[in-house]
Short mmCIF file of C-alpha atoms in Angstrom, two decimals:
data_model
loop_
_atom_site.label_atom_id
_atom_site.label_comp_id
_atom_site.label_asym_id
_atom_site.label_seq_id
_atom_site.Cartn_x
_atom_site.Cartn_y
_atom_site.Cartn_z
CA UNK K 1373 17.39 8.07 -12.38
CA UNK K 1374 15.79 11.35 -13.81
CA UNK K 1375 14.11 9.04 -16.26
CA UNK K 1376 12.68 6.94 -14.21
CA UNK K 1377 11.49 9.04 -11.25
CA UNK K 1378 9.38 12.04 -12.17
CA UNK K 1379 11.41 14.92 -9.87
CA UNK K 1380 9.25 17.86 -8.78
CA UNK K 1381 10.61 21.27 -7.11
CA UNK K 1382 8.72 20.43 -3.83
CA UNK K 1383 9.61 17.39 -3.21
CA UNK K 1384 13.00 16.02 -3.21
CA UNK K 1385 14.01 12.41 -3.89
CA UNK K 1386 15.71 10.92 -0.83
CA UNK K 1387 19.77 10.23 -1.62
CA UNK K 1388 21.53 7.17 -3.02
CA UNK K 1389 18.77 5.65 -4.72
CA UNK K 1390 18.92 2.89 -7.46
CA UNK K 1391 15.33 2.71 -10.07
CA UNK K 1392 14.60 0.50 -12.79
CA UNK K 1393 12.30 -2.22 -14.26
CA UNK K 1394 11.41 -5.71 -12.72
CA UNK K 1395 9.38 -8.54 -14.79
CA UNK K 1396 6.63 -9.34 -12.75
CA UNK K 1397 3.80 -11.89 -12.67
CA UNK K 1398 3.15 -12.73 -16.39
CA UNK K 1399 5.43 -10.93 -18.23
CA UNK K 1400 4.41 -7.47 -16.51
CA UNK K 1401 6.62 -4.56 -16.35
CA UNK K 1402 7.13 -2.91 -13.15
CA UNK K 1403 8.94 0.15 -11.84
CA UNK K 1404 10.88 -0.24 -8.88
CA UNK K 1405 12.96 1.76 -6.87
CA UNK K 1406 15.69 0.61 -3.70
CA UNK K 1407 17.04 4.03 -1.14
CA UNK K 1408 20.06 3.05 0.65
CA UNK K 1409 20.18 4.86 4.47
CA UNK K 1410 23.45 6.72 5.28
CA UNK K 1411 23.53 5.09 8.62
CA UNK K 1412 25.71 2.02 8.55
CA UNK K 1413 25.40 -0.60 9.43
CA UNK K 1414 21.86 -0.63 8.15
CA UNK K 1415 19.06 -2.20 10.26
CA UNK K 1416 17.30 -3.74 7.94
CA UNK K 1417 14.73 -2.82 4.80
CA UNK K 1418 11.47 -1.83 4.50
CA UNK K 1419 9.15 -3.22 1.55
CA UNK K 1420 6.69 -0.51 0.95
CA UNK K 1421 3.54 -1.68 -0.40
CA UNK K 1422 1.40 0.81 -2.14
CA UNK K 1423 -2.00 1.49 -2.38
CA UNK K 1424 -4.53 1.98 -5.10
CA UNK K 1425 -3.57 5.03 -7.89
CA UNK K 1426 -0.13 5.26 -5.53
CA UNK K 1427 3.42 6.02 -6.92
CA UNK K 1428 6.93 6.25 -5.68
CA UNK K 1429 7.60 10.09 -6.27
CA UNK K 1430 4.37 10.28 -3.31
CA UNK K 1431 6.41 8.22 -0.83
CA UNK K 1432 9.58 10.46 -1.22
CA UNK K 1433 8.81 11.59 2.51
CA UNK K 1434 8.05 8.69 4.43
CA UNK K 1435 11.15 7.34 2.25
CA UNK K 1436 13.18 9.96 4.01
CA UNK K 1437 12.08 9.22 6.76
CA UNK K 1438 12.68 5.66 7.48
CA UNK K 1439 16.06 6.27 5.63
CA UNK K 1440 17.16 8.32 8.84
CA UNK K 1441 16.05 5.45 11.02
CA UNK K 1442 18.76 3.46 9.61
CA UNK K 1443 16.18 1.42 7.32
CA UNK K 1444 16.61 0.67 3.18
CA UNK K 1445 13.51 1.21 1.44
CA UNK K 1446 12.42 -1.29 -1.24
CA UNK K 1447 9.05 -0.46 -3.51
CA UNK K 1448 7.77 -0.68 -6.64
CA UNK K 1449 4.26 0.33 -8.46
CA UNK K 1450 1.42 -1.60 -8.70
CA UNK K 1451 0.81 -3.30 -12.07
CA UNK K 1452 -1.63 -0.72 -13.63
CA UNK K 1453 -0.73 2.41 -12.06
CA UNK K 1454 2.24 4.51 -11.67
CA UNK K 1455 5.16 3.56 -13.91
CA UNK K 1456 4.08 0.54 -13.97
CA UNK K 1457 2.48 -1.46 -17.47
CA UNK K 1458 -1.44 -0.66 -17.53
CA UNK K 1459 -3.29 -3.83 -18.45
CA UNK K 1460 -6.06 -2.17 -20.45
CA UNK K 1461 -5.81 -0.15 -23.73
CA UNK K 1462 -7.75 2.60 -22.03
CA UNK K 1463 -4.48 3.28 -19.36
CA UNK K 1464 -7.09 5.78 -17.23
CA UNK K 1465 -8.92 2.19 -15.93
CA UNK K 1466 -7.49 1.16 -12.78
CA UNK K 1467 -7.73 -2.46 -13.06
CA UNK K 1468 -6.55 -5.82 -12.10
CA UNK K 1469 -7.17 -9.30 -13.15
CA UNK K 1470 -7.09 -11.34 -10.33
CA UNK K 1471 -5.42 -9.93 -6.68
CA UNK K 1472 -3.35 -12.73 -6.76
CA UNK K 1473 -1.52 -11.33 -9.46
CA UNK K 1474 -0.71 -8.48 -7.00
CA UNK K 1475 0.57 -11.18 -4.68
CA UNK K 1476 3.10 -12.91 -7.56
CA UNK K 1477 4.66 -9.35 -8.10
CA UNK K 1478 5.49 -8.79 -5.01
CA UNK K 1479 6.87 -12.66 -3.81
CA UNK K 1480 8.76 -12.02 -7.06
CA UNK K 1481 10.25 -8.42 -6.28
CA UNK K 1482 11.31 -9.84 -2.58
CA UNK K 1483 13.11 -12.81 -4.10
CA UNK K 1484 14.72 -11.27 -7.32
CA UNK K 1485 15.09 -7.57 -5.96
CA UNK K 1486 14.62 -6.94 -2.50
CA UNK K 1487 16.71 -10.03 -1.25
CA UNK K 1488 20.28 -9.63 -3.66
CA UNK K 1489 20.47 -5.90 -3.10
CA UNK K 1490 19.31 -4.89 0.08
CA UNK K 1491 19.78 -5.49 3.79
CA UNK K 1492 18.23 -8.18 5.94
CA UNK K 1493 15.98 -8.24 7.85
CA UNK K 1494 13.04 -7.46 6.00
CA UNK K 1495 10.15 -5.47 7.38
CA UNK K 1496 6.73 -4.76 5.17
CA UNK K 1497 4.90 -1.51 5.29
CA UNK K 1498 1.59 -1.07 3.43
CA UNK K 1499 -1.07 0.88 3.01
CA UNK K 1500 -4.96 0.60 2.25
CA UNK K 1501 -4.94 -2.10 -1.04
CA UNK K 1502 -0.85 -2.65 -0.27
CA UNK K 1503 -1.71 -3.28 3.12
CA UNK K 1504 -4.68 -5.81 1.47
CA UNK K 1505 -2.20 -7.21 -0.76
CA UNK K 1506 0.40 -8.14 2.52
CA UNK K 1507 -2.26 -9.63 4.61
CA UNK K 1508 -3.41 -12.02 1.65
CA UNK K 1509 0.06 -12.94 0.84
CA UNK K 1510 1.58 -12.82 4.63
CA UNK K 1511 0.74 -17.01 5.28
CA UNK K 1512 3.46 -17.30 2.64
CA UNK K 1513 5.98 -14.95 3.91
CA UNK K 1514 6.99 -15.66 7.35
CA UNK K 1515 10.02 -16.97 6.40
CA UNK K 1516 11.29 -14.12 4.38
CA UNK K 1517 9.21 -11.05 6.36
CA UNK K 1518 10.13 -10.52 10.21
CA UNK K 1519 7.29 -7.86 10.85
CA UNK K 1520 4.63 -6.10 9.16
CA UNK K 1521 3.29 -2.62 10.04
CA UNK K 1522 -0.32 -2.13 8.00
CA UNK K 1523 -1.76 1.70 7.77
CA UNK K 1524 -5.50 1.92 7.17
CA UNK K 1525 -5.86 -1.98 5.96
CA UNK K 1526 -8.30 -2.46 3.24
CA UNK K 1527 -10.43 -4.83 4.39
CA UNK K 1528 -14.11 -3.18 4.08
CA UNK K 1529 -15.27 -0.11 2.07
CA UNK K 1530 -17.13 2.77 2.94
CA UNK K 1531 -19.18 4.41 -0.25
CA UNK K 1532 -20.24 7.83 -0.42
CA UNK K 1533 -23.33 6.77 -1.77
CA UNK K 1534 -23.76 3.12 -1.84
CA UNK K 1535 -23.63 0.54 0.64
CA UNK K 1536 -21.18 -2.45 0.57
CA UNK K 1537 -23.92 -4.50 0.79
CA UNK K 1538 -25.29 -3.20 -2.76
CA UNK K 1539 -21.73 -2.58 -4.31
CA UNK K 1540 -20.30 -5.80 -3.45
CA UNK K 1541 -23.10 -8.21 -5.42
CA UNK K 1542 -23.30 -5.39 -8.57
CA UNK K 1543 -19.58 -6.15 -8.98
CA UNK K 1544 -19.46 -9.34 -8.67
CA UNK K 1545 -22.35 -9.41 -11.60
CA UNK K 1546 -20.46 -7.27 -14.18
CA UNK K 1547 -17.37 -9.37 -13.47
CA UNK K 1548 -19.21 -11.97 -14.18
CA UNK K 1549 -21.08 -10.85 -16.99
CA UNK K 1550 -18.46 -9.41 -19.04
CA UNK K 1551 -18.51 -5.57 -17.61
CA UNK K 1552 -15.29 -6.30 -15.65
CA UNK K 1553 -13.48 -3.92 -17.31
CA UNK K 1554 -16.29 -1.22 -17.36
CA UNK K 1555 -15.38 2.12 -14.81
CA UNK K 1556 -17.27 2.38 -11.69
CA UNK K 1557 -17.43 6.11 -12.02
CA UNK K 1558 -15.89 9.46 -12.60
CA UNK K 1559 -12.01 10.14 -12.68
CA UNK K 1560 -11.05 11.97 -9.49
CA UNK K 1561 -7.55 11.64 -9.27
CA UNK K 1562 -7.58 15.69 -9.47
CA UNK K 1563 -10.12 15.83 -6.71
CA UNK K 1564 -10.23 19.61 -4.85
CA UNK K 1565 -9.06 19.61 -1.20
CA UNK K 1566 -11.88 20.81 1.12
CA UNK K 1567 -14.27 17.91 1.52
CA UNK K 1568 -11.49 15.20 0.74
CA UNK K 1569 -11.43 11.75 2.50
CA UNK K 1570 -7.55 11.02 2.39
CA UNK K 1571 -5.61 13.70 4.15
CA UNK K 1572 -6.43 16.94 6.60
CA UNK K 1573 -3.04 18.19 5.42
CA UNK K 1574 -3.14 21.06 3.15
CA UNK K 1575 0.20 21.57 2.42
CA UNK K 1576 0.87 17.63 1.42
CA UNK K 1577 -2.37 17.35 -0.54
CA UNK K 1578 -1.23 20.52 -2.82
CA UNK K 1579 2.21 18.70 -2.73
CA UNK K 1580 1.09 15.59 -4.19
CA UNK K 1581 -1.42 17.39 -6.64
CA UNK K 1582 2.09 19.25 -7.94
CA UNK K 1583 3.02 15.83 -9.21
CA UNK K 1584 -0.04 14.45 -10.55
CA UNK K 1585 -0.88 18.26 -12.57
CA UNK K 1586 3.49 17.37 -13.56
CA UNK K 1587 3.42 14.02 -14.30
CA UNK K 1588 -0.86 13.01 -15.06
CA UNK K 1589 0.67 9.35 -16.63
CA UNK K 1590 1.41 8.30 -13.13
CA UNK K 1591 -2.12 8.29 -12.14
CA UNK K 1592 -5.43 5.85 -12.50
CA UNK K 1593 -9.07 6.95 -13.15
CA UNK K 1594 -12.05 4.76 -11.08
CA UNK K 1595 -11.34 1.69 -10.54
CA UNK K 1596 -12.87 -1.43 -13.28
CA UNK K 1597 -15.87 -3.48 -11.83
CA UNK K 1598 -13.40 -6.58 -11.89
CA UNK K 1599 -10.78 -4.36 -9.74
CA UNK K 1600 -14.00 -4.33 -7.43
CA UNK K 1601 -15.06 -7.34 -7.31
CA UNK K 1602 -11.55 -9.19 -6.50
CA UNK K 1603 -10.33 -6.58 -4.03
CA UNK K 1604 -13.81 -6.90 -2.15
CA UNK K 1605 -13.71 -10.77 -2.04
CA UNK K 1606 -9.93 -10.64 -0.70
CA UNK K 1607 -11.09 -8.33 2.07
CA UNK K 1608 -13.69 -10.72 3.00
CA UNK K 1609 -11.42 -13.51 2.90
CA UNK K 1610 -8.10 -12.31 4.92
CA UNK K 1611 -10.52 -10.91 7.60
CA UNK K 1612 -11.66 -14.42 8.53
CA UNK K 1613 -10.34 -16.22 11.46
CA UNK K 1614 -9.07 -19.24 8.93
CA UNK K 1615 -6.94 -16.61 7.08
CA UNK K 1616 -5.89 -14.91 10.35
CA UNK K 1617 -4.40 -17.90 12.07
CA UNK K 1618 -2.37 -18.85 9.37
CA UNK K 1619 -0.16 -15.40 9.38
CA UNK K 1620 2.19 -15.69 11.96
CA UNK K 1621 4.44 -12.68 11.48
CA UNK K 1622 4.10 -9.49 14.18
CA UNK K 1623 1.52 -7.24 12.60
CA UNK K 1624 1.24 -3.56 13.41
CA UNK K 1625 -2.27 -2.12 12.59
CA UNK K 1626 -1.99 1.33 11.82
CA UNK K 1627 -6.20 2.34 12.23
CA UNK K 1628 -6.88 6.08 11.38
CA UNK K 1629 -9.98 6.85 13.02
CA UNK K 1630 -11.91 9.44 10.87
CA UNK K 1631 -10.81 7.51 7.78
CA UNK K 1632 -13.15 8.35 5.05
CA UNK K 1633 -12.58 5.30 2.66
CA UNK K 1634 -12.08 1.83 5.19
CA UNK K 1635 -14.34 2.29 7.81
CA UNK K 1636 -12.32 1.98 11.43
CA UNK K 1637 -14.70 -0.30 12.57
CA UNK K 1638 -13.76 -3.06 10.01
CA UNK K 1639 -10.31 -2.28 11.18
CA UNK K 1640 -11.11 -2.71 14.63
CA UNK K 1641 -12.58 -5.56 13.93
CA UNK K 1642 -9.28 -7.10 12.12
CA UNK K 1643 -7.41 -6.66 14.87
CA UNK K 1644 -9.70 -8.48 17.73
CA UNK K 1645 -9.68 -11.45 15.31
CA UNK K 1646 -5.81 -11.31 14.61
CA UNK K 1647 -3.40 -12.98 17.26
CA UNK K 1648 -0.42 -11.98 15.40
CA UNK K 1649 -1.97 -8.59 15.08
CA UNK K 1650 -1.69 -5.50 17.44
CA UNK K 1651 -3.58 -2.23 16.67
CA UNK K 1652 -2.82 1.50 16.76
CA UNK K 1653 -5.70 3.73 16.63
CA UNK K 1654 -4.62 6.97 15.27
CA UNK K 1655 -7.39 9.69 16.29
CA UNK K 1656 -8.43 12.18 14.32
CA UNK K 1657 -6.33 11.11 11.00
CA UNK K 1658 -7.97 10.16 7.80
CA UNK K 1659 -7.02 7.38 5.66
CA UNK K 1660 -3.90 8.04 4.37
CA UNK K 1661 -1.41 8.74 7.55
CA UNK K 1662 1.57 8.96 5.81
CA UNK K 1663 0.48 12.02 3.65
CA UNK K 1664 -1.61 13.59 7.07
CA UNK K 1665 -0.40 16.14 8.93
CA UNK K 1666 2.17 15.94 11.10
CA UNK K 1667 0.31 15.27 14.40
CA UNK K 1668 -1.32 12.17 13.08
CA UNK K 1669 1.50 11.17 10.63
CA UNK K 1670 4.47 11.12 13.37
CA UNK K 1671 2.10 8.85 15.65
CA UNK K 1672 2.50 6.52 12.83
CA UNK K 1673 6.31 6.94 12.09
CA UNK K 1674 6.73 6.67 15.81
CA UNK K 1675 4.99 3.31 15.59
CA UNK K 1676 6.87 1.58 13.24
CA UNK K 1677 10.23 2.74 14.45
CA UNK K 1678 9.31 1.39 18.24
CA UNK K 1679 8.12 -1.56 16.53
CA UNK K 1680 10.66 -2.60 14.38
CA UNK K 1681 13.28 -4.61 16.18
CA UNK K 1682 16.91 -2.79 16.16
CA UNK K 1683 15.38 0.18 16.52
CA UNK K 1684 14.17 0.89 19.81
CA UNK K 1685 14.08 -3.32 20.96
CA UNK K 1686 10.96 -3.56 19.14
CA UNK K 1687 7.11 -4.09 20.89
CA UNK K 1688 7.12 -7.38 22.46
CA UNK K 1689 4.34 -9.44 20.27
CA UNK K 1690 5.46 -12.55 21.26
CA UNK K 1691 2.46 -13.62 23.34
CA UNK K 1692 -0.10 -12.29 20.56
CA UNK K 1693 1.99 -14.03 17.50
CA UNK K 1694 2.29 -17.49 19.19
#
């Protein structure tokens, strides 16, 4: 495992794990990893979506966590980031060619990984472009995913100093003109605490900033103006009522009010549109709950585990995901 996971002294990989490679979409190589609970029998498996510039070693935690409420954990890294195959020569871009390839990884991880090795059922947890990725792909997944639990959905953008209103056409134009795979701006993966956007918690910011100074291949620079453009157009798309109707899986909505990168309102929004949908507003936490502090990031946990049935019965959706 030691080559596959990057180990770090603060922070411990959960036990019995299994890592390795998956071909995804298009002949794309993907790390993936599968941790087995020590409760038996297990109660099912969670299929952890990442988000954008996201890796395994960061989810070690949450991992850990859902581990001890009896639950596998399934998850793999984006195509482009982590250990997975970067798509330009330039491996710093953070790019993707269309989000449906994002979509084809992960229908083919669920049918060639996740379903021979793990337990049923099957449970999705995402976050931010994860989260993105499960809403666009959930139509087609009802019959293989029994509940979804989204934290801080990407489905709007908040700029520090553009509108969406401006970004959203300039993208579109370099996409379109042949600047797809040009950066939208600076690297800052190694971004300094105070003033940050993702997490209030000190001691997990430094923790994950211990990997990335460890292991700097794991990480992604700005994101291309193709990345963008295709991510901006999907959040458009699986917030309209069309889309909406058509998932019919029990959604959680994990909605961290002072989130500094999807504005709550858009998330809000998702939720009064989404009859399959239920929302959790989270106040006070910033956009990424699982790597908050631990008063925002156990109103989360405790979310999912009341919401996942076998756990505590599971939150009765049944009206909303008629």
């Amino acid at each position: 495992m030691d080559d596959i996971l990057h180990l770090t002294p603060d922070n411990p990989p959960p036990a019995n794990c299994t890592a390795g490679y998956f071909t995804g979409h298009k002949g794309a190589r993907l790390r993936y990893a599968i941790f087995r609970s020590e409760i038996s029998p297990a109660r099912g498996t969670v299929v952890l979506v990442q988000g954008r510039n996201e890796f395994i070693e960061k989810y070690f935690e949450t991992i850990r966590d859902l581990n001890a409420m009896g639950l596998w954990v399934a998850t793999f890294d984006l195509r482009g980031q982590g250990g997975s195959d970067r798509l330009l020569k330039n491996s710093r871009k953070g790019h993707v060619r269309r989000l449906s390839d994002y979509e084809r990884d992960l229908e083919i991880f669920l049918e060639h990984i996740v379903l021979p090795d793990t337990r049923l059922p099957f449970f999705l947890v995402a976050h931010s472009t994860g989260a993105l990725v499960a809403l666009s792909a959930a139509p087609r997944l009802a019959n293989r995913v029994s509940r979804m639990a989204l934290a801080a959905p990407y489905v709007g953008l908040r700029h520090e100093r553009l509108p969406t209103g401006i970004i959203r056409p300039l993208a579109a134009i370099a996409s379109w003109t042949g600047f797809g795979r040009a950066s939208t701006g600076g690297d800052r993966s190694a971004r300094p605490f105070a003033g940050n956007p993702l997490t209030s918690s000190a001691e997990r910011f430094a923790r994950n900033a211990n990997i990335i100074a460890a292991h700097p291949e794991l990480t992604v620079g700005a994101p291309t103006f193709r990345w963008l453009h295709e991510t901006l157009r999907a959040a458009t798309r699986v917030s309209t009522q069309e889309h909406l109707t058509r998932i019919h899986i029990p959604t959680l909505i994990l909605a961290p009010v002072l989130d500094g990168v999807i504005p709550y309102a858009a998330q809000e929004e998702l939720s009064r549109n989404f009859r399959a949908g239920q929302l959790v507003t989270i106040n006070g936490a910033r956009h990424e709950l699982f790597q908050e502090r631990d008063i925002y990031r156990a109103q989360a946990l405790a979310a999912i585990e009341a919401f996942m049935p076998g756990l505590d019965g599971g939150m009765d959706l049944s009206e909303s995901a008629a």
